[in-house]
Short mmCIF file of C-alpha atoms (C1' of nucleotides) in Angstrom, two decimals:
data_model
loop_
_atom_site.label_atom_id
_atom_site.label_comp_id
_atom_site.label_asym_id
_atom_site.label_seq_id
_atom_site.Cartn_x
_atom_site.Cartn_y
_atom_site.Cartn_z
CA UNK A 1 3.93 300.77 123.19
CA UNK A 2 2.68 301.41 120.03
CA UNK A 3 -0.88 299.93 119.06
CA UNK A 4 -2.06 301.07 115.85
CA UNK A 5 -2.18 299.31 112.77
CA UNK A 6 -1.58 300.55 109.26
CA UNK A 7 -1.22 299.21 105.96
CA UNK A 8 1.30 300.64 104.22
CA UNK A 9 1.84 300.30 100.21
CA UNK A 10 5.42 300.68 98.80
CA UNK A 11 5.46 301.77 95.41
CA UNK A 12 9.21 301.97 92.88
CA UNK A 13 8.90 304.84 90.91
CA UNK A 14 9.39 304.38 87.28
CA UNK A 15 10.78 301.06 87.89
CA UNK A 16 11.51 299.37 84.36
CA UNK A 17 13.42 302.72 83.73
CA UNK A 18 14.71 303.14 86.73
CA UNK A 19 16.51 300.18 86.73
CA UNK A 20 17.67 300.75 82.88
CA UNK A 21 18.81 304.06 84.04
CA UNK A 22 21.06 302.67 86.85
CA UNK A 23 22.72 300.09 84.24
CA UNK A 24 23.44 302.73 81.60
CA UNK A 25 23.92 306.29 83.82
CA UNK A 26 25.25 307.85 80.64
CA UNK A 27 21.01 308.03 79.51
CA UNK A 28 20.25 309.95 82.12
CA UNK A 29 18.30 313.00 81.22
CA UNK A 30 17.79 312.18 77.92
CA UNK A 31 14.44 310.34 76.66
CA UNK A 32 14.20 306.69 77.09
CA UNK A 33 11.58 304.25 76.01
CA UNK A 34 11.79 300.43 76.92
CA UNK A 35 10.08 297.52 74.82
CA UNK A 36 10.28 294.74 72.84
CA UNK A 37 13.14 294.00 71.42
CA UNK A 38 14.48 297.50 71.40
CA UNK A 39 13.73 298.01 68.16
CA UNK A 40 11.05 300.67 67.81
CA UNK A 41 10.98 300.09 63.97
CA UNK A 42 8.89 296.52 64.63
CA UNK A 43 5.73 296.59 64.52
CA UNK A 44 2.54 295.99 66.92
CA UNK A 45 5.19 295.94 69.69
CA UNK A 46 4.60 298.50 72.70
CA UNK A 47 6.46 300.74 75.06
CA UNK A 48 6.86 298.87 78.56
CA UNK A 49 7.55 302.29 80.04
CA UNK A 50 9.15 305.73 79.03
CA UNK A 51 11.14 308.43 81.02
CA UNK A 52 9.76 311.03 82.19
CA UNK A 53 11.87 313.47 79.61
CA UNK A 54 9.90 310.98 76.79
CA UNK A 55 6.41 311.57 78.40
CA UNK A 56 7.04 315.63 77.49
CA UNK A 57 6.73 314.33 73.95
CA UNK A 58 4.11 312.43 74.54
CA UNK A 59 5.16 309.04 74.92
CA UNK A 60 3.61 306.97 77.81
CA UNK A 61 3.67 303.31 78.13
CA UNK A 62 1.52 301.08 76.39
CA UNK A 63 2.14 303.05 72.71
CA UNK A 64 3.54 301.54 70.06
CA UNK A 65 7.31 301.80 69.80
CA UNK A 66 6.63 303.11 66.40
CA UNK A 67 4.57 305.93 67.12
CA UNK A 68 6.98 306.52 69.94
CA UNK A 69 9.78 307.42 67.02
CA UNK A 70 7.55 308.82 65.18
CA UNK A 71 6.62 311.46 68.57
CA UNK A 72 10.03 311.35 69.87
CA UNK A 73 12.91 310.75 66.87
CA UNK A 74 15.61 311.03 69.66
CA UNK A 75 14.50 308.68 72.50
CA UNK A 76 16.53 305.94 72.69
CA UNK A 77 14.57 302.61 72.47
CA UNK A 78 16.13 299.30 74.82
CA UNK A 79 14.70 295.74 74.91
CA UNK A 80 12.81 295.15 77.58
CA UNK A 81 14.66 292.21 80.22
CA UNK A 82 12.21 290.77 82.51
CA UNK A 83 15.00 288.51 84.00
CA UNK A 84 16.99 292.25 84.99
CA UNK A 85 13.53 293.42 86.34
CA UNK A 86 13.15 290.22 88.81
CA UNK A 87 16.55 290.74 90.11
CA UNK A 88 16.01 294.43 91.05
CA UNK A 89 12.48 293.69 92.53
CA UNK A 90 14.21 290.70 94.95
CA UNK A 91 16.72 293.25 96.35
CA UNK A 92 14.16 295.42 97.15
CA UNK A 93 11.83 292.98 98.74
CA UNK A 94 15.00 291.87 100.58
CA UNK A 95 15.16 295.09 102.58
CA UNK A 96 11.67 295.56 103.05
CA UNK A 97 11.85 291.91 105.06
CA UNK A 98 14.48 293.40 107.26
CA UNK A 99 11.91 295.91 108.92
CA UNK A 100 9.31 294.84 111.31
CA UNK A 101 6.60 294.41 109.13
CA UNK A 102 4.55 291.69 107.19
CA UNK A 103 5.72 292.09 103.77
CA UNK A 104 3.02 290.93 100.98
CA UNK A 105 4.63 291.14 97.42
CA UNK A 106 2.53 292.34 94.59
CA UNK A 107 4.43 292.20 91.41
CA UNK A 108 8.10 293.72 90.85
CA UNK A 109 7.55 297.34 91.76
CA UNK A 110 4.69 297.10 94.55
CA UNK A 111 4.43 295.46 98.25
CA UNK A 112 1.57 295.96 100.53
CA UNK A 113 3.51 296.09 104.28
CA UNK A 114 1.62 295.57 107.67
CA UNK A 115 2.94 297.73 110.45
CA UNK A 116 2.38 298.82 114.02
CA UNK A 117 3.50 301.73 115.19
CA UNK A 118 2.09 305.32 116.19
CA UNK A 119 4.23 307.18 113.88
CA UNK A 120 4.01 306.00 110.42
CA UNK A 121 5.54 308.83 108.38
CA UNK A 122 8.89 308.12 110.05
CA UNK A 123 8.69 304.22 109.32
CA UNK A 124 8.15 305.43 105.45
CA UNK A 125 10.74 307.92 105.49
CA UNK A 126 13.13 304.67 107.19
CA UNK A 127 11.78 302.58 104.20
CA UNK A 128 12.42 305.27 101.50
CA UNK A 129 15.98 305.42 102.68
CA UNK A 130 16.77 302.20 103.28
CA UNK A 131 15.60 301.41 99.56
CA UNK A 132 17.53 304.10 98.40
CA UNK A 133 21.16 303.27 99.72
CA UNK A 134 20.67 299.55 99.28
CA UNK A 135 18.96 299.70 95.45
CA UNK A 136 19.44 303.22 94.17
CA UNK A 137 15.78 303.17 93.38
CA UNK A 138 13.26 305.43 94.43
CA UNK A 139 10.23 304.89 96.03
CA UNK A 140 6.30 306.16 97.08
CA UNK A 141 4.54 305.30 99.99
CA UNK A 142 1.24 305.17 100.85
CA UNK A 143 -0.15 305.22 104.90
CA UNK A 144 -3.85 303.96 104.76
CA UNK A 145 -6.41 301.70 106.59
CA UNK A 146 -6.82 299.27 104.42
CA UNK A 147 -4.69 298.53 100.96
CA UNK A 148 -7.35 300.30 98.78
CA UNK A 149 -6.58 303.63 100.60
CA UNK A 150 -2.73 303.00 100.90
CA UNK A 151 -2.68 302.03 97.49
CA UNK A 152 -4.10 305.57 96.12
CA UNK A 153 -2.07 307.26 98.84
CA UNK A 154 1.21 305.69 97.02
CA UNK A 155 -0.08 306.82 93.63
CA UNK A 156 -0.62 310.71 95.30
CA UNK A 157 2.89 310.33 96.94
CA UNK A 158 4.41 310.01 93.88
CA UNK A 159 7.33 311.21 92.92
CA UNK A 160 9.15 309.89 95.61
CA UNK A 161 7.20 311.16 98.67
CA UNK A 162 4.66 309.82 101.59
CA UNK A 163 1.33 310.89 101.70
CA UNK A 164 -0.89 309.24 104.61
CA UNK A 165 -5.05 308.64 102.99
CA UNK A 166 -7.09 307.01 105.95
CA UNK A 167 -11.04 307.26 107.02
CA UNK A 168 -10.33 310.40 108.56
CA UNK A 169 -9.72 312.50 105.62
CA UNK A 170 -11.13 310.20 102.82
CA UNK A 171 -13.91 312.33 101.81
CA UNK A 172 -11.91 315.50 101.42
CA UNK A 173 -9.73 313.68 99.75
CA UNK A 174 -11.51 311.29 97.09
CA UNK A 175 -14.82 312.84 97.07
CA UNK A 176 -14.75 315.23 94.52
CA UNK A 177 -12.56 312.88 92.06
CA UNK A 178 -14.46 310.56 89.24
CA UNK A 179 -14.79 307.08 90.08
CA UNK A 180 -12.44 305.59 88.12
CA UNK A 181 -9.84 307.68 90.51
CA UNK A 182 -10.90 304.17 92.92
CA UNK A 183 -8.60 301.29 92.68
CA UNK A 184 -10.76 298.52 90.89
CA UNK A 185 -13.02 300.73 88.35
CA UNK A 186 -11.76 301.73 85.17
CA UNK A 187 -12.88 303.40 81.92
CA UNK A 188 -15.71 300.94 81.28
CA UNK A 189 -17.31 301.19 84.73
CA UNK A 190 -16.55 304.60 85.09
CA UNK A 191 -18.55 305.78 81.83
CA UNK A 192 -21.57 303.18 83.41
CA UNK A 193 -21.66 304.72 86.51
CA UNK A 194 -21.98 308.10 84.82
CA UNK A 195 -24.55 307.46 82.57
CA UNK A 196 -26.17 306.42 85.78
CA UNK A 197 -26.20 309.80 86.89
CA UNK A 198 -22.90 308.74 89.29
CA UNK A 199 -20.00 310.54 88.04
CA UNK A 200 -17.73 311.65 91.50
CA UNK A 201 -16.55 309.49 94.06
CA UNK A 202 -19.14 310.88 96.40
CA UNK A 203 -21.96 310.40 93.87
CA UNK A 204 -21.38 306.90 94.13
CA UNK A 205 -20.82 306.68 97.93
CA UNK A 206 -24.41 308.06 98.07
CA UNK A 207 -25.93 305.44 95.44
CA UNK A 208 -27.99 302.61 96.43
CA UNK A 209 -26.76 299.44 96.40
CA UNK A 210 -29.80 297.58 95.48
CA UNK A 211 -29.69 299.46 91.61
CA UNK A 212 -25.83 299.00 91.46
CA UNK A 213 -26.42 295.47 91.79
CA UNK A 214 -28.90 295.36 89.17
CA UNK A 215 -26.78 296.99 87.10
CA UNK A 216 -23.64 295.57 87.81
CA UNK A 217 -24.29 291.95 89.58
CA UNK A 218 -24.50 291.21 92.97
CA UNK A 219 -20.89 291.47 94.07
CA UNK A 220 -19.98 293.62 91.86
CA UNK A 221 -22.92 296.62 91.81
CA UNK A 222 -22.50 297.03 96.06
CA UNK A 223 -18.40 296.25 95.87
CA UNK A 224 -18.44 299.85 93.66
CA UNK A 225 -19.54 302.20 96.62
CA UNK A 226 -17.74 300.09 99.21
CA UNK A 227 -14.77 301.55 97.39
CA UNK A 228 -15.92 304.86 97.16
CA UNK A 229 -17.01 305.10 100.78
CA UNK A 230 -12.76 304.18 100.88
CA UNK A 231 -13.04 300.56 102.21
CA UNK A 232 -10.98 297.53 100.81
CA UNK A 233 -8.85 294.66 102.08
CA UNK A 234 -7.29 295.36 105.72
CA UNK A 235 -4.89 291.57 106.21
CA UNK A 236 -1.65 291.77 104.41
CA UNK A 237 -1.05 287.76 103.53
CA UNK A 238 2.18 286.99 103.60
CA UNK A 239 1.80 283.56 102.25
CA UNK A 240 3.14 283.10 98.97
CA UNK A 241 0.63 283.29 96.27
CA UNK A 242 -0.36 279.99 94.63
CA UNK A 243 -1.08 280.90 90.70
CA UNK A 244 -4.87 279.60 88.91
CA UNK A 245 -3.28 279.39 85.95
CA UNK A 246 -0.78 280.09 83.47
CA UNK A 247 -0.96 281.25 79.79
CA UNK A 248 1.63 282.06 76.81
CA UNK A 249 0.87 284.25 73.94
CA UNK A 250 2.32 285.68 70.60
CA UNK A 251 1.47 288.51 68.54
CA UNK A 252 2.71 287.93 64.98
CA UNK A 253 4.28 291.02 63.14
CA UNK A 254 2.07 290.03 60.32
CA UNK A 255 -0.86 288.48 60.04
CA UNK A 256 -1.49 284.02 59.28
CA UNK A 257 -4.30 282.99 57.41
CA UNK A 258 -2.60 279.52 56.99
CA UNK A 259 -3.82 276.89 59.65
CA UNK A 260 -0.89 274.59 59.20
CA UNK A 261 1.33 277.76 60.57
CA UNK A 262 -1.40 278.31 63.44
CA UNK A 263 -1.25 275.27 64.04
CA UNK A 264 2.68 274.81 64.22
CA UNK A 265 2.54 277.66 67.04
CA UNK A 266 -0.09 276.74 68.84
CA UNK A 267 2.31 273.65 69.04
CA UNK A 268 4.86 275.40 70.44
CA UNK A 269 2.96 277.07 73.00
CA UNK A 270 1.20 274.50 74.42
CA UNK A 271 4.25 272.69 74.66
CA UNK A 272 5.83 275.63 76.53
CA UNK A 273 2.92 276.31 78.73
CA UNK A 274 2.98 272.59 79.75
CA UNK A 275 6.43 272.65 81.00
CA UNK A 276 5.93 275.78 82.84
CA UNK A 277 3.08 273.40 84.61
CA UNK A 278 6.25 271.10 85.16
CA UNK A 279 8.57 273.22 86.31
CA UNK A 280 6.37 274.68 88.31
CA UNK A 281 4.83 271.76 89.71
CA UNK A 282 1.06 271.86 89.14
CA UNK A 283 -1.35 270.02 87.12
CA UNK A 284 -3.19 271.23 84.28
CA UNK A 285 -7.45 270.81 85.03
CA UNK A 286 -8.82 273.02 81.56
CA UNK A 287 -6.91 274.34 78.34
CA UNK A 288 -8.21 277.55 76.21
CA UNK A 289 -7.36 278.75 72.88
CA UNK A 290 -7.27 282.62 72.25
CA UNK A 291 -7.36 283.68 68.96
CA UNK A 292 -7.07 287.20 67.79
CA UNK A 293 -8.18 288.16 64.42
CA UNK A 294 -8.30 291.84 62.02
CA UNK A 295 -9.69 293.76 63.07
CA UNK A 296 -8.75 292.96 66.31
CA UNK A 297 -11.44 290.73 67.22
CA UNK A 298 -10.68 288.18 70.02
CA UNK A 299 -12.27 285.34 70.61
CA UNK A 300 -11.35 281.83 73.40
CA UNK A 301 -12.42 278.58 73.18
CA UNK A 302 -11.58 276.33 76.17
CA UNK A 303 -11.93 272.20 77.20
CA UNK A 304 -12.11 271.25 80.99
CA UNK A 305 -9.70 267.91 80.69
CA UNK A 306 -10.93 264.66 81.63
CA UNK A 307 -8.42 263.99 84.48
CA UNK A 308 -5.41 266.87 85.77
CA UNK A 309 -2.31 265.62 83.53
CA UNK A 310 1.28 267.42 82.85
CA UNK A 311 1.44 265.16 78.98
CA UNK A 312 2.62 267.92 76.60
CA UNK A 313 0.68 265.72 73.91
CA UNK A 314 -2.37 265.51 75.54
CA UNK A 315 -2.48 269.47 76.10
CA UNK A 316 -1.33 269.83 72.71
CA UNK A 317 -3.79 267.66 71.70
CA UNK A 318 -6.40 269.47 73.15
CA UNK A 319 -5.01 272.91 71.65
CA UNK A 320 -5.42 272.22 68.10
CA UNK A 321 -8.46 270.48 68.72
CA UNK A 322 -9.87 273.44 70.36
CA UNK A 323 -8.15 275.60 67.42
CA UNK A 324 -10.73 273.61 65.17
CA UNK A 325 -13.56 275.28 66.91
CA UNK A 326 -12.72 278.92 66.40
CA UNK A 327 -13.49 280.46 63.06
CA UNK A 328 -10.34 280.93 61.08
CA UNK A 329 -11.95 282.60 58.17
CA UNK A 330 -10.30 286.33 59.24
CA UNK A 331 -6.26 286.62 59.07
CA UNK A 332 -5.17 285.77 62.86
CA UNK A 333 -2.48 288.50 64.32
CA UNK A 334 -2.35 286.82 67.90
CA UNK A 335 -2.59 282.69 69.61
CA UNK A 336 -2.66 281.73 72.89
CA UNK A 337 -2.70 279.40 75.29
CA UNK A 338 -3.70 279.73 78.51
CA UNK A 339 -4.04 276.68 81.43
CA UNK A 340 -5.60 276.28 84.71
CA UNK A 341 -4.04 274.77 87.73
CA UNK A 342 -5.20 272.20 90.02
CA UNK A 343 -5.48 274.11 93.77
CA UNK A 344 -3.77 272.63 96.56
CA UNK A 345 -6.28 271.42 98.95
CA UNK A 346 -6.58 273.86 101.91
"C1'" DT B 1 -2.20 305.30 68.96
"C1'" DC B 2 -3.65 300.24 64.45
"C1'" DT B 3 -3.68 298.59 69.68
"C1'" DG B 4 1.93 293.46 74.22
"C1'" DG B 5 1.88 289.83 77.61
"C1'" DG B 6 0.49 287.85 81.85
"C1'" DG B 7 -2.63 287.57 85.35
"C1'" DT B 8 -7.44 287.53 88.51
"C1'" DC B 9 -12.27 287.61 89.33
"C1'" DC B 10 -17.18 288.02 88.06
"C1'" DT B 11 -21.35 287.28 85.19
"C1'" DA B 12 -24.58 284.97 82.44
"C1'" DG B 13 -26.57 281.31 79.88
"C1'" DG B 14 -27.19 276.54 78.91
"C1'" DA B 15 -26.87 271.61 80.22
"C1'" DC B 16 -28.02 268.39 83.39
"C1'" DC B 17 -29.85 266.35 87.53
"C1'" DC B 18 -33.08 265.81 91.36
"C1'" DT C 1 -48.05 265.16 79.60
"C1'" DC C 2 -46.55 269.39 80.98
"C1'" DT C 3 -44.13 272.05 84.17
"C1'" DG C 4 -41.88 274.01 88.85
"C1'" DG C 5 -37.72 275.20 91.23
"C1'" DG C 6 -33.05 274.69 92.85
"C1'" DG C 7 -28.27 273.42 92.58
"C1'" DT C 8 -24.02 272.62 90.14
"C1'" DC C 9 -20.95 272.35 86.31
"C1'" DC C 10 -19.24 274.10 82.02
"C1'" DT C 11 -18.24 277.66 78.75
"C1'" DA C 12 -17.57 282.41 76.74
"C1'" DG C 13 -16.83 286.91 77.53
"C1'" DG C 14 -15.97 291.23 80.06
"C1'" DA C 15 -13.48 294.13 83.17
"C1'" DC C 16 -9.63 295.29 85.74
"C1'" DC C 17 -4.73 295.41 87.10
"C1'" DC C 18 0.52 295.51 86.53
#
DNA sequence: TCTGGGGTCCTAGGACCC
DNA sequence: TCTGGGGTCCTAGGACCC
């Protein structure tokens, strides 16, 4: 009778290509780079992903598609197809849900699993290969405690493997890695915590909470070395998630200066935005404007609404109002909108 | 490398009220 | 008349993640 817990985190490898690769096998091997529209000729439009045969020339995701010509002439560029993407991920989710575990879904290529069982290698290897024959896709697992360390243990697993990072062997693990290596701080906090004298993971298990909270707030200063002592979140919720909010955005290939154009989009996306709300039946509480100008200076605005409402008008309304606020002076390469929800009691 | 789109959570300052 | 302290709401921005 088994008794031990574990949190397992499930991780598709290379999933946006992955699943390009499987619809057009004839790629295979050669570089691939996935984003936008396909064309890697428009500009400020960025790589979703790359193959690993683009990465040897550099490519990685997030780069423009036009530096990833420029780096790698032969790649061949495809549109990205979220709708594709969401059909893959369900399959997969569909045979995790078939195991004996609680399954909590976070985004298309990751689920956090909760399992009990005293051998928890074999249940990943049973999860690899069920994945495999049903989907064709490869996956990483990660065995931890708690999600924090199962999610790092995925990432360490990767390509393709299962690589177990619990209390027990946390500190020879993590300790001599910098801080951003921890699930949660990045560059910013990373390059703060150094200049703090806190540059390894055990550094900044060994720091005192008190000064991290001076520095970095009071959840946020103590929450640092709770990850790097290799805590984190232990329940897996299986409960669908219920979204804050929702937002639309567009990047224009080239720059507006002219309001009445701003103004026709932000039209547009408000509009948009509120019938997501519809669709997805919430109410909208508070609208904000984002507004990106050269040199790439962003900036929101936002209005709490008098009463929750679903009116496209009256968020639309409220849009270009807000739009009057922000400074318009500078030629505007991105608008958004963005919404927040009414929560559900309970 | 001239830098997407969609999210979540936290912080800090000011307004306002008691 | 001046000032205190605390609580809550609103807004703008920052950081992180996929």
């Amino acid at each position: 009778m088994a008794t031990r817990n574990w949190i397992l985190h499930l991780d598709l490898d290379q999933f946006i290509a992955a699943v390009e690769l499987l619809r057009h096998p004839e790629l295979r091997g050669r570089p691939v780079v996935v984003g936008g529209t396909g064309d890697p000729t428009q500009p400020r439009t960025v790589a979703a992903t790359a193959t690993y045969e683009a990465r040897e020339h550099g490519v990685h995701s997030g780069m423009p598609l036009r530096t990833a010509l420029r780096r790698c002439p032969d790649a061949v560029f495809l549109p990205s197809d979220p709708p594709a993407y969401e059909a893959a991920s369900e399959r997969v989710m569909a045979v995790l849900r078939e195991f004996p575990v609680l399954v909590e879904i976070w985004g298309w290529d990751e689920a956090f699993l909760g399992a009990t069982t005293d051998d928890p290698e074999t249940l990943a290897a049973d999860l690899q290969h069920a994945v495999r024959t049903r989907t064709r896709l490869d996956c990483s697992i990660g065995i931890g405690d708690n999600k924090h360390q199962a999610k790092l243990a995925s990432a360490l697993a990767k390509p393709a493997g299962v690589r177990r990072l619990t209390t027990a062997n946390w500190a020879e693990t993590m300790n001599h890695r910098p801080t951003d290596a921890l699930w949660g701080i990045g560059a910013r906090i990373s390059k703060r915590l150094a200049a703090l004298g806190y540059h390894t993971v055990a550094q900044l298990a060994a720091a005192d909470p008190a000064e991290l909270a001076r520095h970095f707030g009071p959840t946020n200063g103590p929450w640092y070395r709770y990850l790097a002592l290799g805590k984190g979140e232990a329940e897996v919720v299986t409960t669908p998630w219920i979204a804050r909010g929702h937002s639309r955005e567009t990047t224009f290939p080239q720059d507006l200066t002219d309001r009445a154009d701003l103004a026709r989009h932000l039209t547009a996306l408000a509009g948009h935005v509120t019938q997501d709300a519809v669709d997805a039946g919430r109410e909208i509480t508070r609208v904000s404007v984002k507004v990106r100008t050269t040199p790439f200076l962003t900036r929101t605005r936002q209005s709490k609404l008098p009463a929750p409402t679903t009116d496209p008008a009256l968020v639309t309304r409220t849009a270009l109002d807000i739009l009057d606020r922000h400074d318009l002076t500078h030629p505007v390469r991105l608008i958004g909108v963005a919404v927040e929800y009414t929560m559900p009691k309970e």
